[in-house]
Short mmCIF file of C-alpha atoms in Angstrom, two decimals:
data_model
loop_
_atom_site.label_atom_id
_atom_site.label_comp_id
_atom_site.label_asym_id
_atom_site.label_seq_id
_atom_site.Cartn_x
_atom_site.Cartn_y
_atom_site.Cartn_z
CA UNK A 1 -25.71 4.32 -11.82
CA UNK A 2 -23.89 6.45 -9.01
CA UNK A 3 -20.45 6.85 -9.82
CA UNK A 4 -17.60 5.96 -7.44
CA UNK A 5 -16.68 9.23 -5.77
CA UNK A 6 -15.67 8.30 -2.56
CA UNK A 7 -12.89 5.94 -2.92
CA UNK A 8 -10.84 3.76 -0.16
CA UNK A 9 -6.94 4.27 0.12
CA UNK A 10 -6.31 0.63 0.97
CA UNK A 11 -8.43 -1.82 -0.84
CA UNK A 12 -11.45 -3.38 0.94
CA UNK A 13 -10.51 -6.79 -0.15
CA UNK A 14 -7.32 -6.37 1.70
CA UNK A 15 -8.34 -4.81 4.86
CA UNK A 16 -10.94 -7.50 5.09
CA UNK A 17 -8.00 -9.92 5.90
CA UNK A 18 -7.34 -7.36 9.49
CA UNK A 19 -11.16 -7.77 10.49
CA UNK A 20 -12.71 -9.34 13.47
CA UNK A 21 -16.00 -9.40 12.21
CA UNK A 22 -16.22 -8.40 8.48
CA UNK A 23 -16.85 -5.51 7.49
CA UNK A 24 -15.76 -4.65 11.52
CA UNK A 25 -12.07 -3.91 13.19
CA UNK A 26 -10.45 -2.36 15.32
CA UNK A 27 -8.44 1.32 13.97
CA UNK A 28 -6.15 3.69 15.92
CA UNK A 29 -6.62 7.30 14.70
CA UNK A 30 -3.29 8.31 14.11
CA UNK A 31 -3.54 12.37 14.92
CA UNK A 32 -5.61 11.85 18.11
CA UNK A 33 -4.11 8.33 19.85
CA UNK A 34 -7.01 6.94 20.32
CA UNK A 35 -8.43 3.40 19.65
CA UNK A 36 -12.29 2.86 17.86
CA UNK A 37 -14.34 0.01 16.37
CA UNK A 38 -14.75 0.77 12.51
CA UNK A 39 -16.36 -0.52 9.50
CA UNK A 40 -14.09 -0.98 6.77
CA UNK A 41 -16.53 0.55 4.39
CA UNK A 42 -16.10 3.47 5.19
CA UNK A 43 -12.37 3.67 6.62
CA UNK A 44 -10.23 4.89 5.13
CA UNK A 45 -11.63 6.74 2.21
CA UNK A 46 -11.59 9.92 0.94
CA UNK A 47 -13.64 12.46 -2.22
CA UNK A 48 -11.85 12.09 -5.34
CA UNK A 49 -8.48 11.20 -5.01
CA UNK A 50 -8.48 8.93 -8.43
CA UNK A 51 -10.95 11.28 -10.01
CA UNK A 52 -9.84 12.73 -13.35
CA UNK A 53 -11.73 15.99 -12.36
CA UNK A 54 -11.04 17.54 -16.22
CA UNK A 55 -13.23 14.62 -17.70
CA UNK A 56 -17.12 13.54 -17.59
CA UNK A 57 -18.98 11.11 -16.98
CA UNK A 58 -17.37 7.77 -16.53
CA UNK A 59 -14.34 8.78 -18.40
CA UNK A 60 -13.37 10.44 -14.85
CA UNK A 61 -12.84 7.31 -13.30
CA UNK A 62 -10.61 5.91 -15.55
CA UNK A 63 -8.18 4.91 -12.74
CA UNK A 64 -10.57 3.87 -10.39
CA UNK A 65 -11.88 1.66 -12.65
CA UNK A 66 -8.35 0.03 -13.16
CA UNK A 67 -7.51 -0.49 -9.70
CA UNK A 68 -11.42 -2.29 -9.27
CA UNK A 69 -10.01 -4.69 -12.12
CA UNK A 70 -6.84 -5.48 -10.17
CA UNK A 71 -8.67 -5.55 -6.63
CA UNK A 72 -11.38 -8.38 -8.74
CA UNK A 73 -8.97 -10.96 -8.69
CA UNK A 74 -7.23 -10.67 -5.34
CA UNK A 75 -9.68 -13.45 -3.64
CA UNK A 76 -8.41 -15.42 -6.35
CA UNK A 77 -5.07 -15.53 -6.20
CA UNK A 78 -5.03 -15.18 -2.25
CA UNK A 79 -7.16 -18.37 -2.22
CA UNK A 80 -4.19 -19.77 -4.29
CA UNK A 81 -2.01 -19.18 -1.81
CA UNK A 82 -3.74 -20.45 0.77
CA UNK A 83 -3.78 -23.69 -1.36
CA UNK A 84 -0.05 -23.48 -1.74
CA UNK A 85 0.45 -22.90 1.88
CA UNK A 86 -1.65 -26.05 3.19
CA UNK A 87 0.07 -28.35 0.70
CA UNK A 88 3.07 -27.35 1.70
CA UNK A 89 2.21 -27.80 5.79
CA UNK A 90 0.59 -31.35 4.55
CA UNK A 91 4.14 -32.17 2.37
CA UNK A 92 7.05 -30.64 4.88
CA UNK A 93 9.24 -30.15 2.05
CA UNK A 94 11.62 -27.47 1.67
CA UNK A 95 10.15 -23.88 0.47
CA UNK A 96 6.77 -22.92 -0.52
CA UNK A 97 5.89 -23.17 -3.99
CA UNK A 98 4.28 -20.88 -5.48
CA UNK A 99 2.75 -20.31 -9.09
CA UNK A 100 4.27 -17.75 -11.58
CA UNK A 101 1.11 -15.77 -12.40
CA UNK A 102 0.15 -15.62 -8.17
CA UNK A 103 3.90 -14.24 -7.43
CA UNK A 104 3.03 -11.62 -10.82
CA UNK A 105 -0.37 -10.54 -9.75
CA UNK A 106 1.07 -9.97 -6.12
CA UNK A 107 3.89 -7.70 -7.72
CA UNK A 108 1.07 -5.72 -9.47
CA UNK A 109 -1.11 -5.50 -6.35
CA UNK A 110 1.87 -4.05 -4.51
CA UNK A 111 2.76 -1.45 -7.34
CA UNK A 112 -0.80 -0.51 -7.37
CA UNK A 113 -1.26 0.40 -3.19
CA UNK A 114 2.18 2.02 -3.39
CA UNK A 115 1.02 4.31 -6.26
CA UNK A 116 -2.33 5.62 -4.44
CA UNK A 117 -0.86 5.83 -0.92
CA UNK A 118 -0.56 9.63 0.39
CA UNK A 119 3.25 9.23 0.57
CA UNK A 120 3.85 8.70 -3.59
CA UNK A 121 1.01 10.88 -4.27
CA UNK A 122 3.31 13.82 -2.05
CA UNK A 123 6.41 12.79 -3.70
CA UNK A 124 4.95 13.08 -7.27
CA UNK A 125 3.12 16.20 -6.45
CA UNK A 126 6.02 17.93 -5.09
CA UNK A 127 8.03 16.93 -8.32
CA UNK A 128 5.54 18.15 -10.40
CA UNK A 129 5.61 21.53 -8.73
CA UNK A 130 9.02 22.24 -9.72
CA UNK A 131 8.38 22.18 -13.54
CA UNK A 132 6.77 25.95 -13.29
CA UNK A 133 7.67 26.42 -16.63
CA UNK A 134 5.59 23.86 -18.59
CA UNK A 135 2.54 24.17 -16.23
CA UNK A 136 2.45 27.28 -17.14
CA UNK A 137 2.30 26.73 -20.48
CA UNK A 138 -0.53 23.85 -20.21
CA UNK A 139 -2.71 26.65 -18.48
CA UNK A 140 -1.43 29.17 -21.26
CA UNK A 141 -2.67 26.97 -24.06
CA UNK A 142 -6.04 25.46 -22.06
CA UNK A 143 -9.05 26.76 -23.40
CA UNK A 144 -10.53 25.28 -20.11
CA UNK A 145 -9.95 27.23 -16.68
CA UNK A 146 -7.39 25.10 -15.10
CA UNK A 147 -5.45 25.59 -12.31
CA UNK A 148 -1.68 24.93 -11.24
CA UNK A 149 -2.79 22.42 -8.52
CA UNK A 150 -5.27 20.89 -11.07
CA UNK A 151 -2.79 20.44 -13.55
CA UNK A 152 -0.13 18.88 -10.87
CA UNK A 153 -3.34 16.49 -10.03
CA UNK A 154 -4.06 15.16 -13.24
CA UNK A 155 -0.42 14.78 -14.44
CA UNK A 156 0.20 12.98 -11.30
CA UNK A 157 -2.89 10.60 -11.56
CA UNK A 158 -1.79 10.68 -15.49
CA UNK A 159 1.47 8.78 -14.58
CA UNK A 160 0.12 6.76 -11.44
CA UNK A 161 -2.26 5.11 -14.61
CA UNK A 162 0.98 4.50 -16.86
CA UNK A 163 2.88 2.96 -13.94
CA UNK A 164 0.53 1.04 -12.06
CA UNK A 165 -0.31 -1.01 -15.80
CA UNK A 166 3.61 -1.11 -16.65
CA UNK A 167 6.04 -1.48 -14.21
CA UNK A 168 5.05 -4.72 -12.53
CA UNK A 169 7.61 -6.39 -14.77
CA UNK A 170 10.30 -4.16 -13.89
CA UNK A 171 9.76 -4.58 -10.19
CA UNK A 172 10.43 -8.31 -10.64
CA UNK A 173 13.28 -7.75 -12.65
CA UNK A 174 14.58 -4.89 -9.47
CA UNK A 175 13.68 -7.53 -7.11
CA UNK A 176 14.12 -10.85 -7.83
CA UNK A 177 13.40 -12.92 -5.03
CA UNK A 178 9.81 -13.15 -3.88
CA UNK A 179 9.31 -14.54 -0.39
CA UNK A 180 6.13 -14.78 2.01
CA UNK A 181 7.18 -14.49 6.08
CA UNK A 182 4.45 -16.31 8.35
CA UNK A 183 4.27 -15.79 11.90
CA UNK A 184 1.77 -17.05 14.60
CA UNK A 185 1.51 -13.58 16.13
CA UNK A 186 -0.76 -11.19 14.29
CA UNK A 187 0.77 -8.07 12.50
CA UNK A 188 -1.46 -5.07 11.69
CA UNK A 189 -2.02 -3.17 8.44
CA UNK A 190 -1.72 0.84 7.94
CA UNK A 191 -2.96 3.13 5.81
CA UNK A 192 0.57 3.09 3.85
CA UNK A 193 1.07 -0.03 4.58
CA UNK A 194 3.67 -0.63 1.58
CA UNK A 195 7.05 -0.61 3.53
CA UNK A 196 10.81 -0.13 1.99
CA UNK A 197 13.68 -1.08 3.47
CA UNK A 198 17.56 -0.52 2.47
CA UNK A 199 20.07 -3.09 2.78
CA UNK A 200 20.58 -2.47 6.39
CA UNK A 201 16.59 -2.96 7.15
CA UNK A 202 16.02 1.01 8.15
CA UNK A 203 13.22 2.28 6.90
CA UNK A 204 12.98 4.16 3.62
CA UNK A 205 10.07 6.79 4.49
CA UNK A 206 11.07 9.67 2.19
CA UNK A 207 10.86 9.49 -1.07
CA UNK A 208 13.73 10.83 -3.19
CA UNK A 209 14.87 10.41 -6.63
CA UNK A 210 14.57 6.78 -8.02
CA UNK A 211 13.85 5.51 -4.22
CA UNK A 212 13.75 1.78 -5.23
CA UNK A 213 17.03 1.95 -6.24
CA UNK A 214 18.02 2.85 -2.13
CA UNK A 215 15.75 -0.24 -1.59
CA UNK A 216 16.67 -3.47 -1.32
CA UNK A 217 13.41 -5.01 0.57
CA UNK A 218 9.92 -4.02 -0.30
CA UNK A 219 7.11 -5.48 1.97
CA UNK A 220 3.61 -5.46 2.17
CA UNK A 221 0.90 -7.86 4.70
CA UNK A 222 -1.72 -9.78 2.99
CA UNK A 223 -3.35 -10.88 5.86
CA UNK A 224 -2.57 -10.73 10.08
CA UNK A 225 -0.14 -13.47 9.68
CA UNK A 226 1.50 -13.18 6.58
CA UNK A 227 3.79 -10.89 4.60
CA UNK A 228 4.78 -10.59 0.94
CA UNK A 229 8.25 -9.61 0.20
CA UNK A 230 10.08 -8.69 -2.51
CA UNK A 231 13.95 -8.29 -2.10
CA UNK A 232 17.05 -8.05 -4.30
CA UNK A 233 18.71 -10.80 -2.53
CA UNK A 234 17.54 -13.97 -0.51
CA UNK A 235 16.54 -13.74 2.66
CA UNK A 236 16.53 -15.85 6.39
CA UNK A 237 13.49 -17.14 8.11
CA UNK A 238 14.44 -14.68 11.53
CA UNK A 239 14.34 -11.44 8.84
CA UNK A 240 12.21 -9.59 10.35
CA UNK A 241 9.54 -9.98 13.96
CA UNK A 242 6.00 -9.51 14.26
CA UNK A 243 6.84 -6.40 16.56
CA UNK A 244 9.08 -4.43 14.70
CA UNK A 245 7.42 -4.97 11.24
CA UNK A 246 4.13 -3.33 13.45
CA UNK A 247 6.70 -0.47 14.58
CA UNK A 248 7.43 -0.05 10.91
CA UNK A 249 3.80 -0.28 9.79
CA UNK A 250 3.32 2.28 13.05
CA UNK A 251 6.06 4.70 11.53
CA UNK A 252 4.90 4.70 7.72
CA UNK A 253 0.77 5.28 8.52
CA UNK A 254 -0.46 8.42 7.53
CA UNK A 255 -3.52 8.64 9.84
CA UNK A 256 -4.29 4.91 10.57
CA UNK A 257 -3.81 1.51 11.63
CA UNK A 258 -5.80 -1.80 11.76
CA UNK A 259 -6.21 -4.82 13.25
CA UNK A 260 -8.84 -6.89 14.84
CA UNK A 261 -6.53 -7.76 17.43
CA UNK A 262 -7.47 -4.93 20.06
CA UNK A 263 -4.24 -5.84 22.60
CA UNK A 264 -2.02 -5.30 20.20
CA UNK A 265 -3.46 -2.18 19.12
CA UNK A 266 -3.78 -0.95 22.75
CA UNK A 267 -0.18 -1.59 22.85
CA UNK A 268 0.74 0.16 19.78
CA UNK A 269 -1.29 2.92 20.74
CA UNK A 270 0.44 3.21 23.90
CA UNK A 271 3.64 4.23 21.60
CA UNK A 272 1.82 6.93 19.96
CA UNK A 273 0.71 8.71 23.17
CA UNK A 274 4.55 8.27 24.94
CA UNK A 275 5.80 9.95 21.51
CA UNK A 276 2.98 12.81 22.14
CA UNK A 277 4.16 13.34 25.54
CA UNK A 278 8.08 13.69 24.75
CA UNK A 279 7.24 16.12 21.81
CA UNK A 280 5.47 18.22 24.47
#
């Protein structure tokens, strides 16, 4: 059995949602502006990056194997809200409904993408390097030849395992209201596409201290139409636009951003080039 070395940042069974024609879509390349056709199995992953490179065998993807068992069920519970959605449309009445354990496995689903994007993976990284002291100890005591960055690694992925299984509770309890935003325009999806927001909607990008508590709205897309939100109070039905929650997805990718809408992309991708030419 060939073991899962290369390993997607964003889950497939999300990214399928931004497709034109699965596994196809359309992907701006960050770094170089410029707009391709891609197949979601293969964008965007990368060697290793939940690999417990100490261990053997299976035992290395420990944390791989966790986020497959969350990723299993999204079709499920995305199908349930689907359900919930056309009920509603069919009833007219008042708010969407929707079931305790979809609301909880969305929670999770969020924790989890936030954990293994490049932006919490620098933040825990770079707190890691400041405890010199008892790295140097673990390579000290090691009978294995371990390195500092190693060690920062596997600590890191260590406590990305611990949180991702954990602290779904505690996000609801942070956040209270739950909330899905639909819109008829289609929204695109980045490769951080988890976005934070304080209470005055500008966007939380770096990571300091205990972040979520300078965050009052946390919102991800589960599909080109349709957002999941998670805020501390309630929120209106004009909250947020199509446009600027792409500008925000635009502003929080690392090196890419999807869509199978290829106007919209153009458009986005227009940004990216002015940007290159004023920082010229």
């Amino acid at each position: 059995m060939s073991l899962p070395v290369k390993q997607h940042i964003i889950p497939k069974v999300l990214l399928k949602n931004f497709c034109c024609k699965p596994p196809l879509t359309y992907c701006i390349v960050n770094e170089n502006g410029y707009l391709k056709n891609v197949s979601i199995n293969s964008y965007p992953i990368s060697k290793n990056i939940y690999t417990f490179e100490h261990l053997e065998g299976e035992a290395a993807f420990t944390l791989e194997k966790d986020y497959s068992k969350i990723e299993s069920d999204f079709n499920k519970y995305y199908s349930i809200y689907k359900r919930c959605c056309v009920e509603h449309h069919l009833n007219s009445k008042g708010e969407v409904k929707f079931p305790p354990d979809m609301v909880e496995y969305f929670v999770g689903f969020i924790w989890m993408i936030f954990f293994r994007t490049k932006s919490y993976s620098n933040f825990s990284s770079n707190l890691l390097r400041t405890m010199e002291k008892d790295i140097k100890k673990i390579i000290d005591r090691s009978s294995l030849v371990k390195t500092k960055e190693s060690i920062i690694k596997e600590a890191h992925l260590n406590g990305v395992l611990e949180l991702t299984m954990y602290h779904s509770h505690k996000l609801i309890h942070l956040f209270p209201c739950v909330h899905i935003v639909k819109f008829k325009e289609k929204i695109v999806i980045s490769d951080n596409p988890v976005i934070l927001l304080n209470k005055n909607k500008e966007h939380v990008k770096t990571l300091k201290g205990n972040f979520f508590n300078n965050c009052d709205y946390i919102l991800l897309p589960i599909d080109e139409h349709s957002i999941f939100i998670l805020s501390k109070e309630k929120i209106n039905k004009n909250f947020i636009s199509p446009k600027q929650f792409n500008y925000y997805q635009l502003n929080n990718s690392d090196n890419y951003i999807f869509s199978s809408d290829k106007n919209g992309l153009t458009e986005l991708n227009n940004v990216i080039k002015s940007k290159k030419e004023i920082q010229k």
